[in-house]
Coordinates of C-alpha atoms (C1' of nucleotides) in Angstrom, one line a residue:
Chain C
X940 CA 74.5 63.3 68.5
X941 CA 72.4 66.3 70.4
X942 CA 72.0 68.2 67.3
X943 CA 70.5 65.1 65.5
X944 CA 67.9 64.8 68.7
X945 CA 67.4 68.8 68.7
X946 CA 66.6 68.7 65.2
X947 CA 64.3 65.3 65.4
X948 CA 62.6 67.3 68.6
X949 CA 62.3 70.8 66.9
X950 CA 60.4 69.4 64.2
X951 CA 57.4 69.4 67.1
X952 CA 58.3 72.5 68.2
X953 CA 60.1 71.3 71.1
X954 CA 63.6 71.8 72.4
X955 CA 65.1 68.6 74.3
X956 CA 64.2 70.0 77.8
X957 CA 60.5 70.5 76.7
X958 CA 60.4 66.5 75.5
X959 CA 61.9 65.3 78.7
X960 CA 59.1 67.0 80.9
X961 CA 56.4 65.9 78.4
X962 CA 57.9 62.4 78.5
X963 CA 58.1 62.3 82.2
X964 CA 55.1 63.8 83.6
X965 CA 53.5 61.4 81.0
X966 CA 54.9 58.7 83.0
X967 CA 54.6 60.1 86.2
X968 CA 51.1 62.0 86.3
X969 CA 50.8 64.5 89.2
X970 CA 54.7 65.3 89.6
X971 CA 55.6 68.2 90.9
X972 CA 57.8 70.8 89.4
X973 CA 60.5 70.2 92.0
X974 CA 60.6 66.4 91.5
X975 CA 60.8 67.0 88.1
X976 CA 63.7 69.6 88.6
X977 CA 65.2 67.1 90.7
X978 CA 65.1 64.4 88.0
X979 CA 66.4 66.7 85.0
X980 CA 69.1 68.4 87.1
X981 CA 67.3 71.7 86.6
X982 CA 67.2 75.1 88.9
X983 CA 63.4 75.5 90.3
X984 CA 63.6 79.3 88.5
X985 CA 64.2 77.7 85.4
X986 CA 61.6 75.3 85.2
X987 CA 59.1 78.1 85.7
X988 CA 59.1 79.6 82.6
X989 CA 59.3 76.0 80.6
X990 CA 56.0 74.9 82.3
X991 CA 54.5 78.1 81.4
X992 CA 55.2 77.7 78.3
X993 CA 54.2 74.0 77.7
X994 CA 50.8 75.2 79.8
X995 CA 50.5 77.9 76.9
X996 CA 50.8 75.4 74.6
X997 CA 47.7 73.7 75.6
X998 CA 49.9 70.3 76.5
X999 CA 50.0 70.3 80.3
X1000 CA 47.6 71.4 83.3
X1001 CA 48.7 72.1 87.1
X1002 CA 45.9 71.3 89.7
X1003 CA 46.8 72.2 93.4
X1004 CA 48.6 69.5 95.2
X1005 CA 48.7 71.6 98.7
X1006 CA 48.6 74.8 99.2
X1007 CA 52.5 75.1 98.0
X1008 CA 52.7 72.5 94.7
X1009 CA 50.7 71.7 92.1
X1010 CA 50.6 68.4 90.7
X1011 CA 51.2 68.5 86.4
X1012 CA 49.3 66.4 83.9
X1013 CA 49.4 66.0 80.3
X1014 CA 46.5 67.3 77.9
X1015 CA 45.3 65.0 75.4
X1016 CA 47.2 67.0 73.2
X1017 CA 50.3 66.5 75.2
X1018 CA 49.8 63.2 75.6
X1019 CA 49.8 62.8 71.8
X1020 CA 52.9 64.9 71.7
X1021 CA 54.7 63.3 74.4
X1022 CA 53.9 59.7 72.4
X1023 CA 55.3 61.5 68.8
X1024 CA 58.6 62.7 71.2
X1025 CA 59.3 58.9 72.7
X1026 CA 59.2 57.8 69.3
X1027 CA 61.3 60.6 67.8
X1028 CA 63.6 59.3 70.8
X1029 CA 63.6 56.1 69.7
X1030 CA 64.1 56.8 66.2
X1031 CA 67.3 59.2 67.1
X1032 CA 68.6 56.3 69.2
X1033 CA 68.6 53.9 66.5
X1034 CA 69.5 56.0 63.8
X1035 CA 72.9 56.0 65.7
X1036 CA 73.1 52.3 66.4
X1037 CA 72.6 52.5 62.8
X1038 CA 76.0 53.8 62.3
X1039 CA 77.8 51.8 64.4
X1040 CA 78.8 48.4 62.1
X1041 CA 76.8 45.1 63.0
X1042 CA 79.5 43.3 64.7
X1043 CA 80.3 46.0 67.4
X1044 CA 76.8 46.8 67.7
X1045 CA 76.7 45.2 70.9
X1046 CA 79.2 46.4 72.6
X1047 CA 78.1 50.0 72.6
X1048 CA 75.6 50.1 75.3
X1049 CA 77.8 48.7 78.0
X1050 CA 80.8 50.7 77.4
X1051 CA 78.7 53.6 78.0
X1052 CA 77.2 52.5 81.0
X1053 CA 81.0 51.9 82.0
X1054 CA 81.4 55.5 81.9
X1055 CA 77.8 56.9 82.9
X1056 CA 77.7 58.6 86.4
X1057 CA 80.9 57.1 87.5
Chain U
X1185 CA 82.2 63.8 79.8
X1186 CA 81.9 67.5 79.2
X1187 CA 81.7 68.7 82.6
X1188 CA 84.7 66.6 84.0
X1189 CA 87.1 68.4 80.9
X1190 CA 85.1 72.0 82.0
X1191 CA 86.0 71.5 85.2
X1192 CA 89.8 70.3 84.7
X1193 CA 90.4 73.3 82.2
X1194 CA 88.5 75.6 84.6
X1195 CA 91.2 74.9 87.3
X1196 CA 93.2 76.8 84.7
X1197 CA 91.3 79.7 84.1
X1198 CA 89.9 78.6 81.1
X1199 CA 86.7 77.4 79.2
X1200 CA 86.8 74.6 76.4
X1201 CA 86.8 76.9 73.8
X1202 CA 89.7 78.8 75.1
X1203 CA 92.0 76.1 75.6
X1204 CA 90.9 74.7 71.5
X1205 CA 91.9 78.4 70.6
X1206 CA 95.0 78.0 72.3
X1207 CA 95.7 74.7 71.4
X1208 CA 95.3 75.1 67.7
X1209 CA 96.8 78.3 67.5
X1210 CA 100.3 76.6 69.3
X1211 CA 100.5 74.2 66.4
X1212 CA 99.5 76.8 63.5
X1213 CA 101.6 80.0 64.3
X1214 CA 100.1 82.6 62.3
X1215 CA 96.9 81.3 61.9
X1216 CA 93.9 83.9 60.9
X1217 CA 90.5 84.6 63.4
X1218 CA 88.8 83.4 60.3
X1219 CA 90.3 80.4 59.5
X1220 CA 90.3 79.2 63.5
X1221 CA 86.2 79.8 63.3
X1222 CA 85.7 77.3 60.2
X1223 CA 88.0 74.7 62.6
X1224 CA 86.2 75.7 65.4
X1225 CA 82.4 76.1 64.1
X1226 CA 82.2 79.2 65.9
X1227 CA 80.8 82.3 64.3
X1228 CA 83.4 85.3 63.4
X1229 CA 81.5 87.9 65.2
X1230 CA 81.9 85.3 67.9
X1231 CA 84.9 84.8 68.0
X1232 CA 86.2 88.8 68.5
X1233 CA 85.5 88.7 72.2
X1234 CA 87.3 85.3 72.5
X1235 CA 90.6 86.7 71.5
X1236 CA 90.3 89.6 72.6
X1237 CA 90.3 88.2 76.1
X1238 CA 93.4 85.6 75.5
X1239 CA 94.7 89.0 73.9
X1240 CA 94.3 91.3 77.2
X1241 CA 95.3 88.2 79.5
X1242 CA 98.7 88.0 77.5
X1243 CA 98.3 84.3 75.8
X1244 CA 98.2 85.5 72.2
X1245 CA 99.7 88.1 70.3
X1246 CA 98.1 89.7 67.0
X1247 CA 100.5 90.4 63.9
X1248 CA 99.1 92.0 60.8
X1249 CA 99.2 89.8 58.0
X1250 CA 97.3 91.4 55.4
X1251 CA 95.7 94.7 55.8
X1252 CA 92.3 92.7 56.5
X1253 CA 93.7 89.6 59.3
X1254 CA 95.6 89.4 61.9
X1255 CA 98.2 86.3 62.5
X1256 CA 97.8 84.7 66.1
X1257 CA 100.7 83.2 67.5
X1258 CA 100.9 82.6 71.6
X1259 CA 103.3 84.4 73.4
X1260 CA 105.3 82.7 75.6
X1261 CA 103.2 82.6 78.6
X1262 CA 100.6 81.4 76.2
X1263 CA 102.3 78.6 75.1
X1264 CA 103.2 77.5 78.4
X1265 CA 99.0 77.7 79.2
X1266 CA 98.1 75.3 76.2
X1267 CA 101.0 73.1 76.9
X1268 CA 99.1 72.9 80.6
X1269 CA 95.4 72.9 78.9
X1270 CA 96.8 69.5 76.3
X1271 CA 97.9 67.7 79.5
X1272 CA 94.6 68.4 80.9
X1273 CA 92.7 67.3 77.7
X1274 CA 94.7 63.7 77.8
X1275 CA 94.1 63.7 81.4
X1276 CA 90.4 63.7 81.0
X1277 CA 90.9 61.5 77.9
X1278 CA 92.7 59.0 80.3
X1279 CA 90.5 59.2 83.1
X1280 CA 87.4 58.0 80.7
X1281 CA 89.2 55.4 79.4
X1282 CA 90.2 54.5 83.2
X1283 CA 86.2 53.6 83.6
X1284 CA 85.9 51.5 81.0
X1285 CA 87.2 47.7 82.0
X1286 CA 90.5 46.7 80.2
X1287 CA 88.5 44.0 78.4
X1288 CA 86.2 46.5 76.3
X1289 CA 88.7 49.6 76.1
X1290 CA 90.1 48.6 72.7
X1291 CA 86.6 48.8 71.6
X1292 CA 85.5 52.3 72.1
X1293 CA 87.4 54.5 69.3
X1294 CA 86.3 52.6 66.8
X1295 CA 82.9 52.5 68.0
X1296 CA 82.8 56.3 68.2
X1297 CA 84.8 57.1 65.2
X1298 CA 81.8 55.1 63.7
X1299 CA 79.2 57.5 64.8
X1300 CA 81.4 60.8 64.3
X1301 CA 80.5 63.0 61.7
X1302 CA 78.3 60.5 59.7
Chain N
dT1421 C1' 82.6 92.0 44.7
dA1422 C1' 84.2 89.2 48.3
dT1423 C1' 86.6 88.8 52.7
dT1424 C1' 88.3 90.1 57.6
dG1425 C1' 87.3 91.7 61.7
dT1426 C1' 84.2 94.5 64.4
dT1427 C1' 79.9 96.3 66.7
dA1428 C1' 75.3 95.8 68.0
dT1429 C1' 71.6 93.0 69.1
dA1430 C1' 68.7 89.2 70.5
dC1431 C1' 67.6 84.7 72.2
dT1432 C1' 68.6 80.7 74.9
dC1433 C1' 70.5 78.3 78.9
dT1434 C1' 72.0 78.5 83.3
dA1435 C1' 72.9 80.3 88.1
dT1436 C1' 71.9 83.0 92.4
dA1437 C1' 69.2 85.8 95.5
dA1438 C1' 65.1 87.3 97.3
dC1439 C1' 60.2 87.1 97.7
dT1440 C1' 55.3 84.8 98.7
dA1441 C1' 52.6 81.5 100.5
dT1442 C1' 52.2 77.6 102.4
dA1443 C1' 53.7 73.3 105.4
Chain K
dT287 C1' 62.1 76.6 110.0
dA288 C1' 61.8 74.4 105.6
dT289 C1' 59.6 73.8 101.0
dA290 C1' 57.2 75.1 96.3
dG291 C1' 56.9 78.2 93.1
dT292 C1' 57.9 82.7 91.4
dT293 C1' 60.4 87.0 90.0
dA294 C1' 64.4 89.5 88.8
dT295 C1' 68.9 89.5 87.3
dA296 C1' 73.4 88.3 85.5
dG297 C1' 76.7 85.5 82.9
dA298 C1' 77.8 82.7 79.0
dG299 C1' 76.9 80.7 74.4
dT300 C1' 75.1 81.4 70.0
dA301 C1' 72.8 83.7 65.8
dT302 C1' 72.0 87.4 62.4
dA303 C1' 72.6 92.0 60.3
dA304 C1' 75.3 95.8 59.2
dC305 C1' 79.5 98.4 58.9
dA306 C1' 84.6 99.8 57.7
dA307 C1' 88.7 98.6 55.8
dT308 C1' 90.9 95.9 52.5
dA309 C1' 91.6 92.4 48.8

DNA sequence: TATTGTTATACTCTATAACTATA
DNA sequence: TATAGTTATAGAGTATAACAATA
């Protein structure tokens, strides 16, 4: 199931983590990069180097917050990116619904709630 | 789902990969480095520092078979470790079924074995 | 020629500690 | 004193190329 979505994902050049950050700072304009470690369960020194990159890339911008954070924004080009990502999202999730035979279909979603965070 | 089955097999002093190695090698005595990578999926230049650890830790001995492999086998403390590392593995198994209400657990197999490998 | 196991290497992901500059 | 972001570093997982020994 991941490699399907890291495949989807790399086709835009982007790994899974990338897509989640473009995905919720689109959402969430002028996040910081703690709240957004906070929210993907990742180490402050490791999101360092994945803005950097995604500010490379020309998809993101950081305007000072206060003197300590800076707020992050998509581009117009990460806007569009992040928009192609949600769908390739989308498209992953229901590619494995797909699978799953119509009858039983339903029942999916809340047996994996059952076990999600618990 | 990963982390809770990391975590019980890390009590043991051993990664997921490890206790797979261990595991498989129990039930196919003799079994080649090669052959375990194509069941595995892991790489054979990969795989040389795996066993070579289970090796030096005294899980797994190494019997020439041909001039080019090596049949595993576990030694006997070995085989005690995997017999722990299985229980562990159905533990986990058990305690994710545990979170699923009695109602809907005869659902999930199917439902996965529906998206697995397809 | 092909296969087994090894070595070397590189890239990614993740984790910790220490630093700066701010609050 | 605590927080935001950074740097440096280390461990683990994974990938490829090349080699020696053997089939």
């Amino acid at each position: 199931m991941r490699a399907d979505l890291a495949r989807r994902l790399g086709d835009l050049d982007l790994r899974t983590t990338d897509a989640s950050i473009l995905v919720l700072v689109g959402a969430n304009p002028g996040i910081t990069q703690s709240y957004l470690c906070k929210m993907l369960e990742i180490q402050r020194a490791n999101m360092t180097p994945l803005i950097a990159r995604l500010d490379v890339r020309g998809l993101i911008v950081r305007a000072v917050a206060d003197g300590r954070s800076q707020g992050l924004a998509l581009t117009d080009a990460g806007s569009d990116l992040a928009a192609t990502a949600l769908s390739a999202m989308y498209a992953h999730e229901e590619y494995l619904l797909s699978l799953i035979p119509d009858e039983q279909r339903p029942h999916i979603m809340p047996l994996l709630s059952s076990i999600w965070r618990e």
